[in-house]
């Protein structure tokens, strides 16, 4: 009997239900997210740590300055200092009650830290039903998915898609939401719709590969993971996919694959 390739064996033994993570390391194509709730200044230094230093000085000069606090919080998040980002933005929202840009940034920082309910609550105050922001709706959906409220999460994604039809980051989140409840056909259909959009990023590719593989189509999953990437990136992505599906549960069993929901910033 022909032996299945390594990825096939890993996928075959992996549970269909995926666990959520606030962030995944690894290939650049899989760790970035798309969109922006708030935009950074054109003068922002390219190096996140340098940006944190620059905006940190401005923030410390006037902690009540909403723009400085928001820029500093974003720079801290970009440099991986998530707890500090949440703390800075929390204080800024207290000093500037009702500032929706700060509430959006604070909610995103809370989501980074896995504080899903608090993130959802903060984001709910960052826009209104009569003037919704699709990016915030999508982040709220990811928070609800992490809380296990999948049907409610999908309502948020659907509302966002009414504003921006075929937005790949929202479709990707919706596809993963289906995946979390083992509805793999709907997950694949939604992720293929996202993947067909020219603006889809590498994360959509990997999510689609994962869902296809979980349905037993191992060779196709590897083909999707590689896509038209350069050889080194293709190899890294396939290796990452294999590693993601082979994580062990601390209790000794096979841990379900870990996926990250896209969360527009």
Short mmCIF file of C-alpha atoms in Angstrom, two decimals:
data_model
loop_
_atom_site.label_atom_id
_atom_site.label_comp_id
_atom_site.label_asym_id
_atom_site.label_seq_id
_atom_site.Cartn_x
_atom_site.Cartn_y
_atom_site.Cartn_z
CA UNK A 1 0.00 0.00 0.00
CA UNK A 2 1.31 3.43 -0.93
CA UNK A 3 2.24 5.44 2.13
CA UNK A 4 0.66 8.84 2.53
CA UNK A 5 3.02 11.83 2.52
CA UNK A 6 3.93 13.36 5.85
CA UNK A 7 1.37 16.16 5.55
CA UNK A 8 -1.33 13.63 4.78
CA UNK A 9 -0.59 11.64 7.93
CA UNK A 10 -0.57 14.80 10.02
CA UNK A 11 -3.82 16.06 8.57
CA UNK A 12 -5.49 12.69 8.89
CA UNK A 13 -4.72 12.55 12.59
CA UNK A 14 -5.63 16.18 13.32
CA UNK A 15 -8.98 17.07 14.86
CA UNK A 16 -11.26 19.11 12.64
CA UNK A 17 -12.13 21.65 15.32
CA UNK A 18 -9.50 24.42 15.39
CA UNK A 19 -8.39 26.37 18.42
CA UNK A 20 -7.89 30.12 18.19
CA UNK A 21 -4.69 32.05 18.82
CA UNK A 22 -4.32 35.83 18.98
CA UNK A 23 -1.19 35.72 16.86
CA UNK A 24 0.95 33.21 14.98
CA UNK A 25 4.62 33.56 14.30
CA UNK A 26 6.33 31.99 11.34
CA UNK A 27 6.25 33.05 7.73
CA UNK A 28 5.68 36.70 7.04
CA UNK A 29 2.90 35.83 4.65
CA UNK A 30 0.94 34.27 7.50
CA UNK A 31 1.67 36.63 10.38
CA UNK A 32 0.47 39.91 8.86
CA UNK A 33 -3.10 41.13 8.94
CA UNK A 34 -4.89 43.38 6.50
CA UNK A 35 -6.87 46.58 6.88
CA UNK A 36 -6.68 49.37 9.40
CA UNK A 37 -9.10 50.76 11.91
CA UNK A 38 -6.84 53.74 12.37
CA UNK A 39 -4.11 54.93 10.05
CA UNK A 40 -0.57 55.71 11.09
CA UNK A 41 1.12 58.93 10.03
CA UNK A 42 3.21 59.00 6.86
CA UNK A 43 6.09 60.16 9.07
CA UNK A 44 6.04 56.96 11.11
CA UNK A 45 9.51 55.33 11.22
CA UNK A 46 9.63 52.02 9.39
CA UNK A 47 11.18 50.23 12.38
CA UNK A 48 8.41 49.52 14.94
CA UNK A 49 10.78 49.86 17.90
CA UNK A 50 12.05 53.19 16.62
CA UNK A 51 8.43 54.29 16.12
CA UNK A 52 7.69 53.30 19.73
CA UNK A 53 10.58 55.47 20.90
CA UNK A 54 9.47 58.47 18.84
CA UNK A 55 5.82 58.29 19.81
CA UNK A 56 6.70 57.34 23.36
CA UNK A 57 8.47 60.65 23.79
CA UNK A 58 5.44 62.52 22.47
CA UNK A 59 3.10 60.55 24.70
CA UNK A 60 5.15 61.10 27.85
CA UNK A 61 5.27 64.84 27.10
CA UNK A 62 1.46 64.90 27.18
CA UNK A 63 -0.28 61.63 28.15
CA UNK A 64 -3.68 63.20 27.53
CA UNK A 65 -2.89 63.86 23.85
CA UNK A 66 -5.19 61.41 22.07
CA UNK A 67 -3.23 61.36 18.80
CA UNK A 68 0.06 60.75 20.58
CA UNK A 69 -1.41 57.99 22.73
CA UNK A 70 -2.97 56.28 19.73
CA UNK A 71 0.23 56.41 17.70
CA UNK A 72 2.25 55.16 20.67
CA UNK A 73 -0.18 52.32 21.30
CA UNK A 74 -0.05 51.25 17.67
CA UNK A 75 3.76 51.36 17.68
CA UNK A 76 3.88 49.26 20.86
CA UNK A 77 1.57 46.69 19.29
CA UNK A 78 3.67 46.57 16.14
CA UNK A 79 6.81 45.95 18.20
CA UNK A 80 5.17 43.12 20.16
CA UNK A 81 4.66 45.03 23.42
CA UNK A 82 0.99 44.18 23.61
CA UNK A 83 0.35 44.45 27.33
CA UNK A 84 1.93 47.91 27.45
CA UNK A 85 -0.06 48.96 24.37
CA UNK A 86 -3.31 47.99 26.08
CA UNK A 87 -2.29 49.86 29.24
CA UNK A 88 -1.41 53.04 27.33
CA UNK A 89 -4.63 52.98 25.33
CA UNK A 90 -6.73 52.22 28.39
CA UNK A 91 -5.42 55.33 30.13
CA UNK A 92 -5.97 57.33 26.95
CA UNK A 93 -9.62 56.29 26.75
CA UNK A 94 -10.08 57.37 30.37
CA UNK A 95 -8.51 60.76 29.62
CA UNK A 96 -10.50 61.12 26.39
CA UNK A 97 -13.92 59.55 27.01
CA UNK A 98 -15.93 58.98 23.87
CA UNK A 99 -12.95 59.17 21.50
CA UNK A 100 -13.87 56.44 19.03
CA UNK A 101 -10.44 56.14 17.44
CA UNK A 102 -8.94 55.46 20.85
CA UNK A 103 -11.70 52.98 21.70
CA UNK A 104 -11.02 51.16 18.44
CA UNK A 105 -7.31 51.02 19.17
CA UNK A 106 -7.90 49.92 22.74
CA UNK A 107 -10.30 47.19 21.63
CA UNK A 108 -7.78 45.92 19.10
CA UNK A 109 -5.06 45.87 21.77
CA UNK A 110 -7.33 43.91 24.10
CA UNK A 111 -8.02 41.44 21.29
CA UNK A 112 -4.26 41.06 20.80
CA UNK A 113 -3.99 40.04 24.45
CA UNK A 114 -6.82 37.54 24.27
CA UNK A 115 -9.24 39.63 26.35
CA UNK A 116 -12.08 38.85 23.98
CA UNK A 117 -15.09 40.03 25.99
CA UNK A 118 -13.42 43.28 27.02
CA UNK A 119 -12.30 43.79 23.42
CA UNK A 120 -15.82 43.28 22.12
CA UNK A 121 -17.23 45.74 24.67
CA UNK A 122 -14.66 48.43 23.83
CA UNK A 123 -15.16 47.98 20.09
CA UNK A 124 -18.93 48.24 20.53
CA UNK A 125 -18.37 51.81 21.76
CA UNK A 126 -16.02 52.62 18.87
CA UNK A 127 -18.79 52.85 16.25
CA UNK A 128 -22.57 52.91 16.08
CA UNK A 129 -25.31 50.94 14.29
CA UNK A 130 -26.14 53.97 12.14
CA UNK A 131 -22.50 54.41 11.09
CA UNK A 132 -20.77 51.03 11.36
CA UNK A 133 -17.12 50.46 10.52
CA UNK A 134 -16.62 47.16 8.68
CA UNK A 135 -13.12 46.73 10.12
CA UNK A 136 -14.42 47.01 13.67
CA UNK A 137 -17.28 44.65 12.85
CA UNK A 138 -14.76 42.07 11.65
CA UNK A 139 -12.67 42.35 14.80
CA UNK A 140 -15.82 42.04 16.90
CA UNK A 141 -16.60 38.86 15.00
CA UNK A 142 -13.20 37.38 15.84
CA UNK A 143 -13.75 38.21 19.51
CA UNK A 144 -17.11 36.44 19.46
CA UNK A 145 -15.60 33.41 17.72
CA UNK A 146 -13.00 33.19 20.47
CA UNK A 147 -15.83 33.28 23.00
CA UNK A 148 -17.51 30.38 21.22
CA UNK A 149 -20.39 32.53 19.97
CA UNK A 150 -20.02 31.46 16.35
CA UNK A 151 -23.51 32.23 15.03
CA UNK A 152 -23.35 35.71 16.52
CA UNK A 153 -19.86 36.18 15.09
CA UNK A 154 -21.12 35.30 11.61
CA UNK A 155 -23.79 37.98 11.89
CA UNK A 156 -21.02 40.53 12.35
CA UNK A 157 -19.04 39.22 9.39
CA UNK A 158 -22.19 39.26 7.25
CA UNK A 159 -22.90 42.85 8.23
CA UNK A 160 -19.32 43.81 7.37
CA UNK A 161 -19.62 42.12 3.97
CA UNK A 162 -22.72 44.19 3.21
CA UNK A 163 -20.48 47.24 3.49
CA UNK A 164 -17.47 45.75 1.65
CA UNK A 165 -18.62 42.82 -0.48
CA UNK A 166 -15.92 40.20 -1.11
CA UNK A 167 -13.44 41.78 1.32
CA UNK A 168 -10.92 38.90 1.67
CA UNK A 169 -10.00 39.49 5.32
CA UNK A 170 -13.66 39.33 6.39
CA UNK A 171 -14.34 36.30 4.20
CA UNK A 172 -11.30 34.59 5.69
CA UNK A 173 -12.64 35.14 9.19
CA UNK A 174 -16.05 33.86 8.16
CA UNK A 175 -14.47 30.76 6.64
CA UNK A 176 -12.54 30.05 9.83
CA UNK A 177 -15.72 30.53 11.84
CA UNK A 178 -17.32 27.73 9.82
CA UNK A 179 -14.22 25.63 10.33
CA UNK A 180 -14.50 26.01 14.09
CA UNK A 181 -17.90 24.33 14.02
CA UNK A 182 -16.70 21.58 11.65
CA UNK A 183 -18.69 22.93 8.71
CA UNK A 184 -15.80 22.29 6.32
CA UNK A 185 -17.73 22.56 3.02
CA UNK A 186 -18.95 26.07 3.87
CA UNK A 187 -15.50 26.93 5.23
CA UNK A 188 -13.86 25.89 1.96
CA UNK A 189 -16.43 27.66 -0.21
CA UNK A 190 -15.98 30.90 1.75
CA UNK A 191 -12.19 30.70 1.78
CA UNK A 192 -12.08 30.00 -1.96
CA UNK A 193 -14.15 33.14 -2.45
CA UNK A 194 -11.60 35.06 -0.39
CA UNK A 195 -8.67 33.40 -2.17
CA UNK A 196 -10.06 34.44 -5.56
CA UNK A 197 -9.80 38.11 -4.62
CA UNK A 198 -6.60 39.76 -5.93
CA UNK A 199 -6.21 41.52 -2.58
CA UNK A 200 -6.10 38.28 -0.59
CA UNK A 201 -2.90 37.87 1.41
CA UNK A 202 -0.86 34.80 2.28
CA UNK A 203 -2.91 34.00 5.35
CA UNK A 204 -5.97 33.31 3.20
CA UNK A 205 -3.90 30.85 1.18
CA UNK A 206 -2.83 28.97 4.30
CA UNK A 207 -6.31 28.90 5.80
CA UNK A 208 -7.68 27.44 2.58
CA UNK A 209 -4.89 24.86 2.47
CA UNK A 210 -5.71 23.83 6.04
CA UNK A 211 -9.43 23.40 5.35
CA UNK A 212 -8.77 21.44 2.15
CA UNK A 213 -6.32 19.20 3.97
CA UNK A 214 -8.72 18.56 6.81
CA UNK A 215 -11.10 17.11 4.24
CA UNK A 216 -8.49 14.55 3.21
CA UNK A 217 -7.28 16.22 0.00
CA UNK A 218 -3.65 16.30 1.08
CA UNK A 219 -1.88 16.82 -2.25
CA UNK A 220 -4.22 19.67 -3.12
CA UNK A 221 -3.57 21.24 0.28
CA UNK A 222 0.18 21.26 -0.36
CA UNK A 223 -0.33 22.70 -3.84
CA UNK A 224 -2.42 25.54 -2.42
CA UNK A 225 0.11 26.17 0.36
CA UNK A 226 2.87 26.51 -2.20
CA UNK A 227 0.87 28.39 -4.82
CA UNK A 228 2.97 30.66 -6.99
CA UNK A 229 5.37 31.60 -4.21
CA UNK A 230 9.15 31.60 -4.61
CA UNK A 231 10.68 28.22 -3.77
CA UNK A 232 12.00 29.24 -0.36
CA UNK A 233 8.68 30.75 0.75
CA UNK A 234 6.75 27.77 -0.59
CA UNK A 235 8.95 25.36 1.36
CA UNK A 236 8.62 27.45 4.52
CA UNK A 237 4.84 27.65 4.19
CA UNK A 238 4.41 23.91 3.72
CA UNK A 239 6.72 23.25 6.66
CA UNK A 240 4.72 25.67 8.77
CA UNK A 241 1.47 24.02 7.77
CA UNK A 242 2.84 20.63 8.77
CA UNK A 243 4.06 21.96 12.10
CA UNK A 244 0.73 23.63 12.81
CA UNK A 245 -1.08 20.35 12.32
CA UNK A 246 1.30 18.29 14.40
CA UNK A 247 1.19 20.19 17.69
CA UNK A 248 0.77 17.96 20.72
CA UNK A 249 -1.72 18.46 23.47
CA UNK A 250 -0.01 18.81 26.90
CA UNK A 251 -2.11 15.86 28.12
CA UNK A 252 -0.45 13.63 25.57
CA UNK A 253 -3.01 13.63 22.81
CA UNK A 254 -3.04 15.31 19.44
CA UNK A 255 -3.79 19.02 19.75
CA UNK A 256 -6.19 20.48 17.17
CA UNK A 257 -4.57 22.75 14.61
CA UNK A 258 -4.19 26.34 15.73
CA UNK A 259 -5.39 29.05 13.40
CA UNK A 260 -5.43 32.82 13.64
CA UNK A 261 -8.35 34.94 12.66
CA UNK A 262 -7.52 38.00 10.61
CA UNK A 263 -8.14 41.12 12.67
CA UNK A 264 -7.98 44.34 10.64
CA UNK A 265 -6.12 46.88 12.68
#
